[in-house]
Short mmCIF file of C-alpha atoms and ligand atoms in Angstrom, two decimals:
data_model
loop_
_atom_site.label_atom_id
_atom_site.label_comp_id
_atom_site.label_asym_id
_atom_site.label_seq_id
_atom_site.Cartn_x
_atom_site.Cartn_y
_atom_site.Cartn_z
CA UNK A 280 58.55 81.90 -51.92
CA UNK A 281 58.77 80.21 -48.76
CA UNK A 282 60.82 76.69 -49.27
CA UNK A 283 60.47 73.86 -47.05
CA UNK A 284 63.98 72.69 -46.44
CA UNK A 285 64.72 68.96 -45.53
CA UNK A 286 67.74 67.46 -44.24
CA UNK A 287 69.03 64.23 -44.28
CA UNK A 288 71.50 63.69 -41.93
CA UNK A 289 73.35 59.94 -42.46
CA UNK A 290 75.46 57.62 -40.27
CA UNK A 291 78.20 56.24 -43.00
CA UNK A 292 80.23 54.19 -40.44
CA UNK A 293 81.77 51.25 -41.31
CA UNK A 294 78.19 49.42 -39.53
CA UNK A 295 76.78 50.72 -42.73
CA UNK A 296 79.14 48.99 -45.41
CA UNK A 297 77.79 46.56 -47.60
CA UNK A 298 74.10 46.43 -48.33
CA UNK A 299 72.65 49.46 -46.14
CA UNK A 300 74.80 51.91 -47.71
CA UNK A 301 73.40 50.27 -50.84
CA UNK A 302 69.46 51.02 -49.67
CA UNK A 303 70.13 54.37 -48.17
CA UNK A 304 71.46 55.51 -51.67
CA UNK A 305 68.40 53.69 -53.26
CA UNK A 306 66.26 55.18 -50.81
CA UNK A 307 67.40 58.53 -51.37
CA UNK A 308 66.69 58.38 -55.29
CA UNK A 309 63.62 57.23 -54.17
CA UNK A 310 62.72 59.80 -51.92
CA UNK A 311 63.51 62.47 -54.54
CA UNK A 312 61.78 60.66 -57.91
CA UNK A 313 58.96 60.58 -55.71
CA UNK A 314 58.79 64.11 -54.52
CA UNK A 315 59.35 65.14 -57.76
CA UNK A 316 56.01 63.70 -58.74
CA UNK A 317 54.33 65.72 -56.20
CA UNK A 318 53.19 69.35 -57.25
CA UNK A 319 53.19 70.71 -53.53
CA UNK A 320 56.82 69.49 -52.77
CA UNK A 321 57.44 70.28 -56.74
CA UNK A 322 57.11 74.00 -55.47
CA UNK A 323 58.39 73.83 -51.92
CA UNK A 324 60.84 71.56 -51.07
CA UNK A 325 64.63 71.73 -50.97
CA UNK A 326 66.93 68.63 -49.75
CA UNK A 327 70.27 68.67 -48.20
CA UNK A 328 72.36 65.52 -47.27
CA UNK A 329 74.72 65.48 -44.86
CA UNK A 330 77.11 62.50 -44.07
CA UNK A 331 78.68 61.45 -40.74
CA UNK A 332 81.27 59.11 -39.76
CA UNK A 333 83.96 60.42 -37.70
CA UNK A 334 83.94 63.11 -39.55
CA UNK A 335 80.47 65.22 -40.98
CA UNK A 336 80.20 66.97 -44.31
CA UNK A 337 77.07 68.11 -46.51
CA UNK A 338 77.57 65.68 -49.08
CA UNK A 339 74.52 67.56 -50.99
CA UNK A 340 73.90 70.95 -50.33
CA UNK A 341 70.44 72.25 -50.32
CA UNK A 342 68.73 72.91 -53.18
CA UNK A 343 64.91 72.12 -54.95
CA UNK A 344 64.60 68.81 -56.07
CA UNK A 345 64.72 68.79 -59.65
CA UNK A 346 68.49 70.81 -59.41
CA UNK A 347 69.07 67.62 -56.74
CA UNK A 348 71.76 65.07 -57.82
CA UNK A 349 71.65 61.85 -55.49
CA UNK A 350 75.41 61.82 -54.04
CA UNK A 351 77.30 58.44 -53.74
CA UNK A 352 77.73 57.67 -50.18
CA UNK A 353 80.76 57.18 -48.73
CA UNK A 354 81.81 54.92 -45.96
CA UNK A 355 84.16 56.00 -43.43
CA UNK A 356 85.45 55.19 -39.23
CA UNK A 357 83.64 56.44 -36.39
CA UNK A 358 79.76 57.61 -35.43
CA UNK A 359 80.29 61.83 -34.28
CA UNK A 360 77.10 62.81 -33.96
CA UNK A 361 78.59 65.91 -32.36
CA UNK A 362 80.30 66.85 -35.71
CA UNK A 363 76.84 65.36 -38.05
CA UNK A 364 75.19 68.47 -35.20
CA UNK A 365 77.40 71.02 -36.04
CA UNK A 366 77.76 70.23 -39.70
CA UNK A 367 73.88 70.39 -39.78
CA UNK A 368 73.56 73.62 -37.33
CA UNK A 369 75.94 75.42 -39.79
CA UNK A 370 74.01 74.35 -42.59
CA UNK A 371 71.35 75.35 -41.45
CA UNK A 372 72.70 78.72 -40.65
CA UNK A 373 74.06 79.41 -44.30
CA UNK A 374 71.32 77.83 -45.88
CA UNK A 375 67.85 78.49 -44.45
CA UNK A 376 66.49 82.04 -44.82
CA UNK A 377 65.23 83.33 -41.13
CA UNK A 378 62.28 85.32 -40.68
CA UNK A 379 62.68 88.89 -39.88
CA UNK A 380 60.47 92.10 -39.01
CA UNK A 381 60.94 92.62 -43.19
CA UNK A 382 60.43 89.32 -44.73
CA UNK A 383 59.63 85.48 -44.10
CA UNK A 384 61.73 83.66 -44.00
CA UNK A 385 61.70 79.67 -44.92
CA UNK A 386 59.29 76.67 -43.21
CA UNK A 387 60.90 75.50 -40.37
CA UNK A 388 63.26 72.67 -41.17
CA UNK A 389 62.52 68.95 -40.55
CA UNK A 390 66.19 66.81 -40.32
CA UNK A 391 65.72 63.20 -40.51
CA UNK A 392 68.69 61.63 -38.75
CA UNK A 393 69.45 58.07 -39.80
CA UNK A 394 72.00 56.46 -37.84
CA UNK A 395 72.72 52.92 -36.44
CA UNK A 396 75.22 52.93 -34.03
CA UNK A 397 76.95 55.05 -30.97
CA UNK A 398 78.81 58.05 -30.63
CA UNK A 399 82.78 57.64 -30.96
CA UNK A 400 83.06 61.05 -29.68
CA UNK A 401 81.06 63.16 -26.83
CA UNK A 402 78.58 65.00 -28.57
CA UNK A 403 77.55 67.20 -25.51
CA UNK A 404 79.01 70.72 -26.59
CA UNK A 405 77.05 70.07 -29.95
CA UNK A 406 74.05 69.23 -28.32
CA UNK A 407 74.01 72.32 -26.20
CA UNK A 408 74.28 74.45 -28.73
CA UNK A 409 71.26 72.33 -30.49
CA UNK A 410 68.88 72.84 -27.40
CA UNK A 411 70.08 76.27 -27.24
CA UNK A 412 69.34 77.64 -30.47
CA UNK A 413 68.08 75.19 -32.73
CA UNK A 414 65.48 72.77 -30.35
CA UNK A 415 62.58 75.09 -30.34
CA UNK A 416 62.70 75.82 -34.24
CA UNK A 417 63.60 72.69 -36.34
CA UNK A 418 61.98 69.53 -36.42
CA UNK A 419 64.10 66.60 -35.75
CA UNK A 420 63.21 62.95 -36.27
CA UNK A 421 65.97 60.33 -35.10
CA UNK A 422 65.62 57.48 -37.04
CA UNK A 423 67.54 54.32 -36.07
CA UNK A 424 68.52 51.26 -38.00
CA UNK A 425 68.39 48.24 -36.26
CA UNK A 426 68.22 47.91 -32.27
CA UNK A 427 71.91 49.01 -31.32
CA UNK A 428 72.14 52.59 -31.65
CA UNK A 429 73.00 54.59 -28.57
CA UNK A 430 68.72 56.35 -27.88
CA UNK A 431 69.91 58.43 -24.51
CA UNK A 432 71.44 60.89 -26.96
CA UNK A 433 69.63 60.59 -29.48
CA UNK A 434 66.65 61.39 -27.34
CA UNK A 435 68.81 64.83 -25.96
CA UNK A 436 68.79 65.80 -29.43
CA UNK A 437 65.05 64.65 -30.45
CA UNK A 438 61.47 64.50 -29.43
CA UNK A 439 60.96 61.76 -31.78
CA UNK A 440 63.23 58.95 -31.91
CA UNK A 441 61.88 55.71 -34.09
CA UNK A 442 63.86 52.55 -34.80
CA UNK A 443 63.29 50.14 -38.13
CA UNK A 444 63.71 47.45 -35.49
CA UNK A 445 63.99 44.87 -38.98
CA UNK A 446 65.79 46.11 -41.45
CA UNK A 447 65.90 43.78 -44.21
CA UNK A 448 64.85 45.43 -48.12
CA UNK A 449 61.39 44.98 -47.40
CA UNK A 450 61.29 46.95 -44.55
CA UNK A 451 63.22 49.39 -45.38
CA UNK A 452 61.70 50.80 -48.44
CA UNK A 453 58.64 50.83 -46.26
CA UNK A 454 60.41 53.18 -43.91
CA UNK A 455 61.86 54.50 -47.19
CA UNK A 456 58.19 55.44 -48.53
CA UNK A 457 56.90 56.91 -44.94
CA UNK A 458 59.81 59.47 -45.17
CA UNK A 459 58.52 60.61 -48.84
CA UNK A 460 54.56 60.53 -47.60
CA UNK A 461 55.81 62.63 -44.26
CA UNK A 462 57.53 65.16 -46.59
CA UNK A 463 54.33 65.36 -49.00
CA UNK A 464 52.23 65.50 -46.26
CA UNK A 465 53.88 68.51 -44.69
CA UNK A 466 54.34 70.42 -48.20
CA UNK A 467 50.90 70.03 -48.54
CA UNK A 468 49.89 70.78 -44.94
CA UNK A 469 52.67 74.35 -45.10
CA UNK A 470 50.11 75.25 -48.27
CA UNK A 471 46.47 74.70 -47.02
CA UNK A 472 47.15 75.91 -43.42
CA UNK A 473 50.51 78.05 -44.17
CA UNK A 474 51.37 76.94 -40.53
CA UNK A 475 54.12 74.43 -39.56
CA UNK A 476 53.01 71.36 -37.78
CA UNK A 477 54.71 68.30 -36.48
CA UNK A 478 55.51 65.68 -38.90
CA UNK A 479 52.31 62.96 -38.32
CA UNK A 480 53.50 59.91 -36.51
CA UNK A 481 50.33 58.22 -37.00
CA UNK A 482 51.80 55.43 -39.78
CA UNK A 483 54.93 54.89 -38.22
CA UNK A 484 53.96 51.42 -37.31
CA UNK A 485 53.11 50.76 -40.83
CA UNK A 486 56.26 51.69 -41.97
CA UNK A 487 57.95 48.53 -39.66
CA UNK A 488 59.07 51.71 -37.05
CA UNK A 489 58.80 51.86 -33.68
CA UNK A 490 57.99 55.04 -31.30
CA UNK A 491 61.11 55.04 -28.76
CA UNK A 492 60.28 56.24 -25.63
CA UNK A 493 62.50 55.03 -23.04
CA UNK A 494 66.08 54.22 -22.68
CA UNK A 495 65.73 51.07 -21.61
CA UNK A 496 63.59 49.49 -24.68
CA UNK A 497 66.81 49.49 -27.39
CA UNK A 498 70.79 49.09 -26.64
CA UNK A 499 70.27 45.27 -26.66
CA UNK A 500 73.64 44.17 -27.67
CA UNK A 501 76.21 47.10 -26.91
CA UNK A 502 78.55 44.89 -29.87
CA UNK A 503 76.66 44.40 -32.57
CA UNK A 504 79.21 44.53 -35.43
CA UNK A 505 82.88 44.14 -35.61
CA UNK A 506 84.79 45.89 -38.82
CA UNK A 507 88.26 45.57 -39.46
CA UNK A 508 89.84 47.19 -42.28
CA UNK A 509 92.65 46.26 -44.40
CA UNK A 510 94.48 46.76 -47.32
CA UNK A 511 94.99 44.45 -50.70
CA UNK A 512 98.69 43.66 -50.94
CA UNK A 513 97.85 43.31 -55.15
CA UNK A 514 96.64 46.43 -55.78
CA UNK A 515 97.43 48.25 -52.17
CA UNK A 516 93.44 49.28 -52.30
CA UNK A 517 91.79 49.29 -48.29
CA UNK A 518 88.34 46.51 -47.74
CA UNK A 519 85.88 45.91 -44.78
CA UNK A 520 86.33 42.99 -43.56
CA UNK A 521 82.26 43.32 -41.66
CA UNK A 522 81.13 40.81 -38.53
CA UNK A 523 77.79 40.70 -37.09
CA UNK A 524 76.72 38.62 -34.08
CA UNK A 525 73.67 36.74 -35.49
CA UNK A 526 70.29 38.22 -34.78
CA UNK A 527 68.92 36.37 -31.32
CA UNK A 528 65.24 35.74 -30.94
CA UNK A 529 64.71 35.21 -27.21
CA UNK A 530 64.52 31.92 -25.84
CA UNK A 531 66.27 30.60 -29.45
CA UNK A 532 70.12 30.87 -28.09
CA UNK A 533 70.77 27.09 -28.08
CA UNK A 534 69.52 26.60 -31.32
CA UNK A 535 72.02 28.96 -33.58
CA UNK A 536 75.45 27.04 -33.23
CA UNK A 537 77.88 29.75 -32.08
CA UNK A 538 75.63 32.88 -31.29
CA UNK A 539 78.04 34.40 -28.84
CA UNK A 540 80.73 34.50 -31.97
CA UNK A 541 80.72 37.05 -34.67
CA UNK A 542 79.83 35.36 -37.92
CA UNK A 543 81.22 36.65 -40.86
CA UNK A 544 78.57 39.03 -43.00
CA UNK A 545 81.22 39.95 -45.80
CA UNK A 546 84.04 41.75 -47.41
CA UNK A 547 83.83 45.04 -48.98
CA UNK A 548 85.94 47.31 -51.62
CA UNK A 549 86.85 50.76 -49.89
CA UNK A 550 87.48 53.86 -51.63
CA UNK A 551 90.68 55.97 -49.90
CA UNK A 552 88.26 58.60 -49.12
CA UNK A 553 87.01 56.15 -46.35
CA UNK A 554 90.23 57.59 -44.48
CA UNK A 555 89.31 61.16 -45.05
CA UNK A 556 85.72 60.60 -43.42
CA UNK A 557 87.33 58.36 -40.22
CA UNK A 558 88.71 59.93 -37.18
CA UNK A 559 92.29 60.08 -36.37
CA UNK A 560 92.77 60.03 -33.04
CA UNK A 561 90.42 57.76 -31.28
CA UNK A 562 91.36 54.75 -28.60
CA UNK A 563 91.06 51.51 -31.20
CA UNK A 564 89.33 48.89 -29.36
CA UNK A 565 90.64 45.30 -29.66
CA UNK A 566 88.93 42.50 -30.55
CA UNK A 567 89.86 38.58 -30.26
CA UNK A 568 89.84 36.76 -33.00
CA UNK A 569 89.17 33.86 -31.70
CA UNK A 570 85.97 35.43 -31.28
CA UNK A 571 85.16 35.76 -35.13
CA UNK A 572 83.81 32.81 -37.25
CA UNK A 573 84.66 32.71 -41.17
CA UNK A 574 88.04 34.81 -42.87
CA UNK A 575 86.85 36.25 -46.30
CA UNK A 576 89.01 35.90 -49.79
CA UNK A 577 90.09 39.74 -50.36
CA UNK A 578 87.53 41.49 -51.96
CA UNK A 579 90.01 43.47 -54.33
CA UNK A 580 92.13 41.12 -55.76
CA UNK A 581 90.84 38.08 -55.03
CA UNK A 582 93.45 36.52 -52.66
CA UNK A 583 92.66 33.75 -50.65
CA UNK A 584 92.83 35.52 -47.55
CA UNK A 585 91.67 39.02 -46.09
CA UNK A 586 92.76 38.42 -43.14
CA UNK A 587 96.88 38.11 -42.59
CA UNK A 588 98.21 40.56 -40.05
CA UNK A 589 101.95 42.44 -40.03
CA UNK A 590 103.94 42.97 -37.50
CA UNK A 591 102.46 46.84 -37.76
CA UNK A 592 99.51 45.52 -36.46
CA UNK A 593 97.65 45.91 -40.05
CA UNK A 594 95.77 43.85 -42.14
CA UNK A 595 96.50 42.53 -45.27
CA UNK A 596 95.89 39.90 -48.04
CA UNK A 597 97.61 37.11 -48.61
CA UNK A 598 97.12 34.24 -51.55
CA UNK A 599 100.18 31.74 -52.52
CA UNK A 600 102.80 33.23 -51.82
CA UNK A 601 105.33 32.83 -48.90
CA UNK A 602 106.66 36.19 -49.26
CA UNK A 603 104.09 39.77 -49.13
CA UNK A 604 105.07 43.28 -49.30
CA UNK A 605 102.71 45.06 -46.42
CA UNK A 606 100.90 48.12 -48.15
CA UNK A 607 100.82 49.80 -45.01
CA UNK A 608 104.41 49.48 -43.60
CA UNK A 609 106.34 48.12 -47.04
CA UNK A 610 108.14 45.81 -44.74
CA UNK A 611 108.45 42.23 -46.68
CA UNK A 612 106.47 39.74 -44.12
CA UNK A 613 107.27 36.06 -44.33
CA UNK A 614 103.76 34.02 -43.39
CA UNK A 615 104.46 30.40 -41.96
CA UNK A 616 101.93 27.74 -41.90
CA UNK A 617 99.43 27.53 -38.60
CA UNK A 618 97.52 30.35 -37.26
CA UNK A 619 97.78 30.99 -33.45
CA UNK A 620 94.91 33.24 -32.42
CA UNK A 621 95.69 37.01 -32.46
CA UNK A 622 94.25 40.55 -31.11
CA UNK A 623 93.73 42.99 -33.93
CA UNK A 624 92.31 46.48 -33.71
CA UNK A 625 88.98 46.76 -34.30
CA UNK A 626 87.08 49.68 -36.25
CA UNK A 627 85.36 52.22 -34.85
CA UNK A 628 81.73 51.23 -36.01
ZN1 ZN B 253 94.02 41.59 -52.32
ZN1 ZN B 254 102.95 46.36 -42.08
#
């Protein structure tokens, strides 16, 4: 049997913390439970989810959907779309059957790529050996969430690149239920025709996506987001401290008090694998606080504050007490009253 294998590759960068990582694991039960109710995919179609931060890994290898267990997500530093490329090229090597002069081998695959910001690495020896070897014989659809994400590579590595320019719930269990019809659409298409065909892009606008053509018609704010992470001086456990610079409708600036500072959006629990899925060695960028609008109560322990820095440059918690243990350094910091404005390093995004 031929199968028709489908890959979801997934930015997990700290962007993605809080709520979307929330609706892309929703969304990829979804995708499945809904597959599974369809006797062409039933038969042909095998899933494979790969994450990417700053570093990639098939978080799901592939396999037919009723063997398919949803993965949790993680959450992790960076956006290396050169590692998500090779991660998925060599998955794609070990994984899909070729065709030869003896047999046939699978459909060709279709690799939805979900991402929502820039790379943190250059991607360009990945995407070299994509257009070399991979281009002409898998389908790639770049999806992006939100207006920020970097579309000149994206569009290097993909014919189609959409954005979900609003990505509230709503919207994005629309875009969730396009991805199942495309899938059902193409299992069903591989078995009356048994020829491969282009995923449809007719109901795309349905869906709340757009067709990106150009360059030009995203990268609208090049800082959309600030994360900072930090650990809980309780319980030693890392958080997301997450910033967003409100959403702008032209024209509307003067009306949103403070739009050019980043308001708060939340704090969020981290596991420790968040460090095994971020990138060592990249240039931290710094950001001024006096920039950000609204410090969070720690998310882990409850402390009144996420946001105390040690002289090692890392964030902690702080609550009552005059005297903290930093779970990053162990040095004992003494905090004083007042709070002079300070740079801290900013995540990776
Ligand atoms: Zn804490
Ligand atoms: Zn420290």
């Amino acid at each position: 049997m031929r199968r028709l294998p489908i890959f979801f590759v997934i930015d997990i960068s700290e962007s993605m913390t809080g709520e979307p990582i929330e609706l892309m694991e929703k969304g990829i039960e979804n995708i499945v439970s809904s597959l599974r109710q369809d006797p062409h995919s039933l038969e042909t179609v095998y899933i494979s989810i790969i994450a990417f931060a700053g570093k990639a890994k098939a978080i799901a290898p592939l396999v037919d959907l009723i063997s398919f267990y949803p993965p949790k997500i993680p959450v992790g530093g960076g956006t290396s779309i050169g590692s998500a490329l090779n991660v998925l090229m060599d998955e794609i090597d070990t994984n899909v059957k070729k065709t030869t002069f003896e047999t046939r081998g699978d459909w060709e695959p279709i690799v939805f790529l979900i991402t929502d910001g820039k790379p943190t690495d250059d991607p360009s020896q990945a995407i070299i050996r994509w257009t070399d070897k991979y281009a002409k014989n898998v389908s790639l659809i770049a999806i992006t969430l939100g207006l920020n994400a970097d579309v000149g590579i994206l569009n290097k590595i993909s014919n189609t690149v959409l954005a979900l320019e609003n990505t509230d719930k709503n919207q994005f269990f629309k875009f969730i239920e396009w991805v199942s019809a495309s899938v059902k659409a193409q299992s069903q298409m591989i078995e009356l025709d048994n020829k491969n065909s282009p995923v449809s892009l007719d109901k795309v606008n349905n869906a709340g996506l757009k067709v990106i053509g150009t360059t030009s018609e995203l990268n609208i704010s090049d800082s959309s987001c600030v994360t900072l992470t930090g650990r809980c001086s309780s319980n030693r456990r890392p958080y997301l401290i997450k910033y967003a610079k409100p959403k702008l409708v032209e024209g509307m600036e003067r009306f949103i008090k403070n739009h050019q500072y980043y308001h708060l959006e939340g704090a969020y629990k981290l596991e420790e694998s968040y460090f095994d899925w971020s990138t060592d060695n990249y240039v931290a960028e710094q950001v001024d606080t006096s920039s950000l609008d609204g410090f969070p109560p720690c998310p882990q322990c409850g402390n009144q504050s996420a946001f105390a820095m040690c002289a090692c440059g890392k964030l902690l918690c702080v609550g009552d007490e005059n005297i903290v243990t930093c779970p990053w350094c162990e040095k004992n910091i003494k905090f004083n009253e007042g709070s002079a404005d300070f740079l801290i390093t900013r995540g990776q995004g």
